[in-house]
């Protein structure tokens, strides 16, 4: 449930219940210590019996609070803020959290000292699990590619090739239509001469000869 698409606690609750009815088994909620209402929303969802995954460290939708799109936890004070956020999510009832772009040593300590399942993204190998966007794994990320993103395939090149082929195909179609090469005989449904003559005669009888 992406930040900004939903605003009030009731909107989050209704959306979360809808997700569960559609077959989901958890919801992601980017709570922040900067907005106490976010943690209240996590508590409300948990009270409704909905498992919640939170988000700590770099939260892109709230990066203004942590100095922009950069690592969080590079000082002891900043790392302690990450830890306090983790503890707050624990107390609110979340069962896990994404741990994004936090120094590996701090991330390892946080993961070892919390009951939450920590899903690391750019947080080193010490988290409980590793998380990457499909765009990064497939090599089709556009614009800035974060340090932690590793491409296992080069889909960007393949997508570019396919786009060139799309443009070429539509260009050839347009050229063939203009030159009268499409549609050709094999692309049309034929009508026997006798049936065609009878059709034309019927039209002329109905609407007069022309």
C-alpha angles and dihedrals in degrees: 000000000000122000113255096023087080124034116170126057091244091054090053092048094050092046092047093051089049090053091051092048089054090056104272119145099199142006131226116227121180098216119179134198086223089070114042090193089068092063090046088056091052090051091049092051092047090048086055089056095254117138111232132204113199132195131235136175114027107016105184095205090054101032092127088074092056101041102271134291100341140101118299120212101037091133128048090247092051093045090051089052088055089050092050089051091052091050091048090054089049090053092046089056103252114152098207146002140206109245105205129190098339121146110270097240093051091044091052092052093047093049092048094050102046134073089218120104102244116212107200124214112173089344101111130249097301097084120098093248139005124242130193132163116251089238090061095045091049095044097240099116111136123215121356115019112206120233093248094053113104121188115215094179135022101236090152090070091045092050090049090051091049091050090053089050091050092052092046093049094051090045091053091047091053092048093049092050091049092049094046094244092119128087093033127184093273092056098058137073110243127221119208114246094245092052092046092051090049091049093051091047090051092051091049092050092051098045105020131260118302 
